[in-house]
């Protein structure tokens, strides 16, 4: 019956499980199942799936709240904050970085530095990204930059490689300040 429970939870029908488990028929399987587990296979399956659906809904709600709070927190940081993937594409940025680039966050994410900055600045940024990827450790860089409105600033940017739990490189987390 433990195998039958697994089969039901994998989505097999009660009929298919009773056949696979060599019961005389579906009725005999249901009777034995209820005798040992206290509910019919159909009731067990529906109850489990409903419980899983409710957990999924709660989990999705908690994830949405966490993403919203994290986004609010990141946007409250006055320093630039952005994350790049292994192809040097911006995948996350805060409002300060968006303001620096002079584009909405939605237009910054999905773009590389070569799509956002003059060629010489983008080349410098790519060089520092590549160095940080290769070294596997945090690095800090300084460079004079020009805002889209013409203001000049000396920026200090710290770039840190980001790894998953198995140690695989995922991208860069970057924080910059004037």
PDB file of C-alpha atoms in Angstrom:
ATOM      1  CA  UNK A   1       0.000   0.000   0.000  1.00  0.00           C
ATOM      2  CA  UNK A   2       2.961   2.364   0.486  1.00  0.00           C
ATOM      3  CA  UNK A   3       3.802   1.920  -3.187  1.00  0.00           C
ATOM      4  CA  UNK A   4       0.122   2.454  -4.067  1.00  0.00           C
ATOM      5  CA  UNK A   5       0.121   5.749  -2.115  1.00  0.00           C
ATOM      6  CA  UNK A   6       3.209   6.892  -4.049  1.00  0.00           C
ATOM      7  CA  UNK A   7       1.546   5.973  -7.337  1.00  0.00           C
ATOM      8  CA  UNK A   8      -1.605   7.904  -6.433  1.00  0.00           C
ATOM      9  CA  UNK A   9       0.431  10.962  -5.498  1.00  0.00           C
ATOM     10  CA  UNK A  10       2.264  10.728  -8.816  1.00  0.00           C
ATOM     11  CA  UNK A  11      -1.098  11.242 -10.504  1.00  0.00           C
ATOM     12  CA  UNK A  12      -2.060   7.686 -11.448  1.00  0.00           C
ATOM     13  CA  UNK A  13      -5.762   6.846 -11.387  1.00  0.00           C
ATOM     14  CA  UNK A  14      -7.205   4.528  -8.740  1.00  0.00           C
ATOM     15  CA  UNK A  15      -8.003   2.023 -11.498  1.00  0.00           C
ATOM     16  CA  UNK A  16      -4.441   2.070 -12.862  1.00  0.00           C
ATOM     17  CA  UNK A  17      -2.934   1.701  -9.382  1.00  0.00           C
ATOM     18  CA  UNK A  18      -5.199  -1.264  -8.545  1.00  0.00           C
ATOM     19  CA  UNK A  19      -4.232  -2.933 -11.839  1.00  0.00           C
ATOM     20  CA  UNK A  20      -0.520  -2.184 -11.396  1.00  0.00           C
ATOM     21  CA  UNK A  21      -0.573  -3.532  -7.839  1.00  0.00           C
ATOM     22  CA  UNK A  22      -2.336  -6.772  -8.945  1.00  0.00           C
ATOM     23  CA  UNK A  23      -5.496  -6.349  -6.882  1.00  0.00           C
ATOM     24  CA  UNK A  24      -8.516  -8.360  -8.026  1.00  0.00           C
ATOM     25  CA  UNK A  25     -10.246  -5.185  -9.077  1.00  0.00           C
ATOM     26  CA  UNK A  26     -10.594  -1.519  -8.199  1.00  0.00           C
ATOM     27  CA  UNK A  27     -13.247  -2.246  -5.566  1.00  0.00           C
ATOM     28  CA  UNK A  28     -11.001  -4.739  -3.747  1.00  0.00           C
ATOM     29  CA  UNK A  29      -8.112  -2.254  -3.814  1.00  0.00           C
ATOM     30  CA  UNK A  30     -10.344   0.520  -2.424  1.00  0.00           C
ATOM     31  CA  UNK A  31     -11.621  -1.749   0.367  1.00  0.00           C
ATOM     32  CA  UNK A  32      -8.077  -2.775   1.429  1.00  0.00           C
ATOM     33  CA  UNK A  33      -6.835   0.817   1.184  1.00  0.00           C
ATOM     34  CA  UNK A  34      -9.669   2.087   3.400  1.00  0.00           C
ATOM     35  CA  UNK A  35      -9.159  -0.762   5.888  1.00  0.00           C
ATOM     36  CA  UNK A  36      -5.508   0.182   6.451  1.00  0.00           C
ATOM     37  CA  UNK A  37      -5.549   3.954   5.933  1.00  0.00           C
ATOM     38  CA  UNK A  38      -9.065   4.868   7.037  1.00  0.00           C
ATOM     39  CA  UNK A  39     -10.081   6.596   3.793  1.00  0.00           C
ATOM     40  CA  UNK A  40     -10.696   5.547   0.201  1.00  0.00           C
ATOM     41  CA  UNK A  41      -7.906   6.053  -2.348  1.00  0.00           C
ATOM     42  CA  UNK A  42      -9.917   8.798  -4.088  1.00  0.00           C
ATOM     43  CA  UNK A  43     -10.493  10.677  -0.825  1.00  0.00           C
ATOM     44  CA  UNK A  44      -6.823  10.267   0.121  1.00  0.00           C
ATOM     45  CA  UNK A  45      -5.685  11.581  -3.258  1.00  0.00           C
ATOM     46  CA  UNK A  46      -8.088  14.551  -3.221  1.00  0.00           C
ATOM     47  CA  UNK A  47      -7.153  15.452   0.369  1.00  0.00           C
ATOM     48  CA  UNK A  48      -3.424  15.296  -0.366  1.00  0.00           C
ATOM     49  CA  UNK A  49      -3.711  17.326  -3.559  1.00  0.00           C
ATOM     50  CA  UNK A  50      -5.874  19.949  -1.833  1.00  0.00           C
ATOM     51  CA  UNK A  51      -3.372  20.173   1.010  1.00  0.00           C
ATOM     52  CA  UNK A  52      -0.510  20.572  -1.488  1.00  0.00           C
ATOM     53  CA  UNK A  53      -2.488  23.213  -3.401  1.00  0.00           C
ATOM     54  CA  UNK A  54      -3.103  25.192  -0.198  1.00  0.00           C
ATOM     55  CA  UNK A  55       0.587  24.973   0.744  1.00  0.00           C
ATOM     56  CA  UNK A  56       1.539  26.137  -2.748  1.00  0.00           C
ATOM     57  CA  UNK A  57      -0.806  29.122  -2.474  1.00  0.00           C
ATOM     58  CA  UNK A  58       0.679  30.085   0.930  1.00  0.00           C
ATOM     59  CA  UNK A  59       4.199  29.588  -0.399  1.00  0.00           C
ATOM     60  CA  UNK A  60       3.485  31.744  -3.472  1.00  0.00           C
ATOM     61  CA  UNK A  61       2.026  34.481  -1.240  1.00  0.00           C
ATOM     62  CA  UNK A  62       5.059  34.394   1.066  1.00  0.00           C
ATOM     63  CA  UNK A  63       7.420  34.532  -1.914  1.00  0.00           C
ATOM     64  CA  UNK A  64       5.564  37.510  -3.416  1.00  0.00           C
ATOM     65  CA  UNK A  65       5.738  39.339  -0.075  1.00  0.00           C
ATOM     66  CA  UNK A  66       9.462  38.581   0.297  1.00  0.00           C
ATOM     67  CA  UNK A  67      10.196  39.794  -3.245  1.00  0.00           C
ATOM     68  CA  UNK A  68       8.201  42.971  -2.651  1.00  0.00           C
ATOM     69  CA  UNK A  69       9.942  43.707   0.654  1.00  0.00           C
ATOM     70  CA  UNK A  70      13.371  42.970  -0.805  1.00  0.00           C
ATOM     71  CA  UNK A  71      12.653  45.243  -3.756  1.00  0.00           C
ATOM     72  CA  UNK A  72      11.567  48.062  -1.418  1.00  0.00           C
ATOM     73  CA  UNK A  73      14.685  47.551   0.697  1.00  0.00           C
ATOM     74  CA  UNK A  74      17.041  47.552  -2.299  1.00  0.00           C
ATOM     75  CA  UNK A  75      15.410  50.701  -3.707  1.00  0.00           C
ATOM     76  CA  UNK A  76      15.832  52.459  -0.344  1.00  0.00           C
ATOM     77  CA  UNK A  77      19.617  52.048  -0.543  1.00  0.00           C
ATOM     78  CA  UNK A  78      21.168  55.316  -1.750  1.00  0.00           C
ATOM     79  CA  UNK A  79      24.134  53.465  -3.306  1.00  0.00           C
ATOM     80  CA  UNK A  80      23.943  51.872  -6.748  1.00  0.00           C
ATOM     81  CA  UNK A  81      23.013  48.220  -6.524  1.00  0.00           C
ATOM     82  CA  UNK A  82      22.868  45.855  -9.462  1.00  0.00           C
ATOM     83  CA  UNK A  83      23.324  42.185 -10.282  1.00  0.00           C
ATOM     84  CA  UNK A  84      24.684  40.751 -13.528  1.00  0.00           C
ATOM     85  CA  UNK A  85      24.484  37.213 -14.826  1.00  0.00           C
ATOM     86  CA  UNK A  86      27.360  35.262 -16.408  1.00  0.00           C
ATOM     87  CA  UNK A  87      26.682  36.910 -19.788  1.00  0.00           C
ATOM     88  CA  UNK A  88      27.204  40.365 -18.192  1.00  0.00           C
ATOM     89  CA  UNK A  89      23.475  41.169 -18.461  1.00  0.00           C
ATOM     90  CA  UNK A  90      21.893  43.299 -15.731  1.00  0.00           C
ATOM     91  CA  UNK A  91      19.190  41.200 -14.083  1.00  0.00           C
ATOM     92  CA  UNK A  92      18.430  43.328 -11.004  1.00  0.00           C
ATOM     93  CA  UNK A  93      19.036  46.981 -10.209  1.00  0.00           C
ATOM     94  CA  UNK A  94      17.835  49.523  -7.695  1.00  0.00           C
ATOM     95  CA  UNK A  95      16.412  52.982  -8.292  1.00  0.00           C
ATOM     96  CA  UNK A  96      19.780  54.694  -7.626  1.00  0.00           C
ATOM     97  CA  UNK A  97      21.418  52.695 -10.440  1.00  0.00           C
ATOM     98  CA  UNK A  98      18.431  53.313 -12.694  1.00  0.00           C
ATOM     99  CA  UNK A  99      18.776  57.070 -12.047  1.00  0.00           C
ATOM    100  CA  UNK A 100      22.507  56.926 -12.795  1.00  0.00           C
ATOM    101  CA  UNK A 101      21.922  55.111 -16.084  1.00  0.00           C
ATOM    102  CA  UNK A 102      19.085  57.502 -16.923  1.00  0.00           C
ATOM    103  CA  UNK A 103      16.587  54.761 -17.775  1.00  0.00           C
ATOM    104  CA  UNK A 104      13.740  53.037 -15.962  1.00  0.00           C
ATOM    105  CA  UNK A 105      14.697  49.865 -14.110  1.00  0.00           C
ATOM    106  CA  UNK A 106      12.697  47.794 -16.592  1.00  0.00           C
ATOM    107  CA  UNK A 107      14.856  49.203 -19.408  1.00  0.00           C
ATOM    108  CA  UNK A 108      18.142  48.594 -17.563  1.00  0.00           C
ATOM    109  CA  UNK A 109      17.453  44.974 -16.740  1.00  0.00           C
ATOM    110  CA  UNK A 110      18.095  42.714 -19.689  1.00  0.00           C
ATOM    111  CA  UNK A 111      20.816  44.992 -21.057  1.00  0.00           C
ATOM    112  CA  UNK A 112      24.628  44.842 -20.999  1.00  0.00           C
ATOM    113  CA  UNK A 113      26.864  47.816 -20.254  1.00  0.00           C
ATOM    114  CA  UNK A 114      27.528  48.181 -23.994  1.00  0.00           C
ATOM    115  CA  UNK A 115      23.818  48.904 -24.460  1.00  0.00           C
ATOM    116  CA  UNK A 116      23.729  51.436 -21.614  1.00  0.00           C
ATOM    117  CA  UNK A 117      27.034  53.337 -21.593  1.00  0.00           C
ATOM    118  CA  UNK A 118      29.556  54.870 -23.993  1.00  0.00           C
ATOM    119  CA  UNK A 119      31.994  52.302 -25.407  1.00  0.00           C
ATOM    120  CA  UNK A 120      35.006  53.320 -23.280  1.00  0.00           C
ATOM    121  CA  UNK A 121      33.040  53.129 -20.019  1.00  0.00           C
ATOM    122  CA  UNK A 122      31.397  49.839 -21.030  1.00  0.00           C
ATOM    123  CA  UNK A 123      34.818  48.390 -21.899  1.00  0.00           C
ATOM    124  CA  UNK A 124      36.142  49.351 -18.446  1.00  0.00           C
ATOM    125  CA  UNK A 125      33.096  47.831 -16.737  1.00  0.00           C
ATOM    126  CA  UNK A 126      33.438  44.601 -18.746  1.00  0.00           C
ATOM    127  CA  UNK A 127      37.141  44.401 -17.843  1.00  0.00           C
ATOM    128  CA  UNK A 128      36.362  44.738 -14.129  1.00  0.00           C
ATOM    129  CA  UNK A 129      33.528  42.199 -14.371  1.00  0.00           C
ATOM    130  CA  UNK A 130      35.813  39.720 -16.125  1.00  0.00           C
ATOM    131  CA  UNK A 131      38.545  40.255 -13.537  1.00  0.00           C
ATOM    132  CA  UNK A 132      36.097  39.635 -10.693  1.00  0.00           C
ATOM    133  CA  UNK A 133      34.743  36.478 -12.364  1.00  0.00           C
ATOM    134  CA  UNK A 134      38.288  35.186 -12.916  1.00  0.00           C
ATOM    135  CA  UNK A 135      39.542  35.991  -9.408  1.00  0.00           C
ATOM    136  CA  UNK A 136      36.479  34.539  -7.693  1.00  0.00           C
ATOM    137  CA  UNK A 137      36.632  37.186  -4.992  1.00  0.00           C
ATOM    138  CA  UNK A 138      35.344  40.685  -4.305  1.00  0.00           C
ATOM    139  CA  UNK A 139      37.149  43.571  -5.956  1.00  0.00           C
ATOM    140  CA  UNK A 140      36.796  47.336  -5.648  1.00  0.00           C
ATOM    141  CA  UNK A 141      37.294  49.715  -8.573  1.00  0.00           C
ATOM    142  CA  UNK A 142      37.295  53.509  -8.890  1.00  0.00           C
ATOM    143  CA  UNK A 143      36.484  55.532 -11.994  1.00  0.00           C
ATOM    144  CA  UNK A 144      35.286  58.991 -12.909  1.00  0.00           C
ATOM    145  CA  UNK A 145      31.840  58.750 -14.439  1.00  0.00           C
ATOM    146  CA  UNK A 146      29.446  61.143 -16.091  1.00  0.00           C
ATOM    147  CA  UNK A 147      25.762  61.093 -15.248  1.00  0.00           C
ATOM    148  CA  UNK A 148      23.293  61.426 -18.124  1.00  0.00           C
ATOM    149  CA  UNK A 149      22.697  65.063 -17.057  1.00  0.00           C
ATOM    150  CA  UNK A 150      26.433  65.845 -17.414  1.00  0.00           C
ATOM    151  CA  UNK A 151      27.421  65.822 -13.725  1.00  0.00           C
ATOM    152  CA  UNK A 152      30.781  64.193 -12.986  1.00  0.00           C
ATOM    153  CA  UNK A 153      31.522  61.947 -10.019  1.00  0.00           C
ATOM    154  CA  UNK A 154      34.263  59.668  -8.725  1.00  0.00           C
ATOM    155  CA  UNK A 155      32.579  56.314  -8.290  1.00  0.00           C
ATOM    156  CA  UNK A 156      33.780  53.444  -6.142  1.00  0.00           C
ATOM    157  CA  UNK A 157      32.230  50.127  -7.105  1.00  0.00           C
ATOM    158  CA  UNK A 158      32.645  46.818  -5.287  1.00  0.00           C
ATOM    159  CA  UNK A 159      31.897  43.742  -7.352  1.00  0.00           C
ATOM    160  CA  UNK A 160      31.472  40.362  -5.707  1.00  0.00           C
ATOM    161  CA  UNK A 161      31.006  37.005  -7.395  1.00  0.00           C
ATOM    162  CA  UNK A 162      27.815  35.195  -6.422  1.00  0.00           C
ATOM    163  CA  UNK A 163      27.847  31.400  -6.066  1.00  0.00           C
ATOM    164  CA  UNK A 164      25.103  28.831  -5.555  1.00  0.00           C
ATOM    165  CA  UNK A 165      25.188  26.283  -2.710  1.00  0.00           C
ATOM    166  CA  UNK A 166      27.349  23.895  -4.753  1.00  0.00           C
ATOM    167  CA  UNK A 167      29.932  26.594  -5.493  1.00  0.00           C
ATOM    168  CA  UNK A 168      28.870  27.238  -9.103  1.00  0.00           C
ATOM    169  CA  UNK A 169      29.353  30.848 -10.210  1.00  0.00           C
ATOM    170  CA  UNK A 170      26.022  32.566 -10.923  1.00  0.00           C
ATOM    171  CA  UNK A 171      26.970  36.185 -11.549  1.00  0.00           C
ATOM    172  CA  UNK A 172      28.080  39.420  -9.901  1.00  0.00           C
ATOM    173  CA  UNK A 173      26.582  41.521  -7.134  1.00  0.00           C
ATOM    174  CA  UNK A 174      27.723  45.125  -7.441  1.00  0.00           C
ATOM    175  CA  UNK A 175      27.454  48.121  -5.122  1.00  0.00           C
ATOM    176  CA  UNK A 176      28.697  51.548  -6.127  1.00  0.00           C
ATOM    177  CA  UNK A 177      28.857  54.938  -4.451  1.00  0.00           C
ATOM    178  CA  UNK A 178      29.917  58.471  -5.222  1.00  0.00           C
TER     179      UNK A 178
END
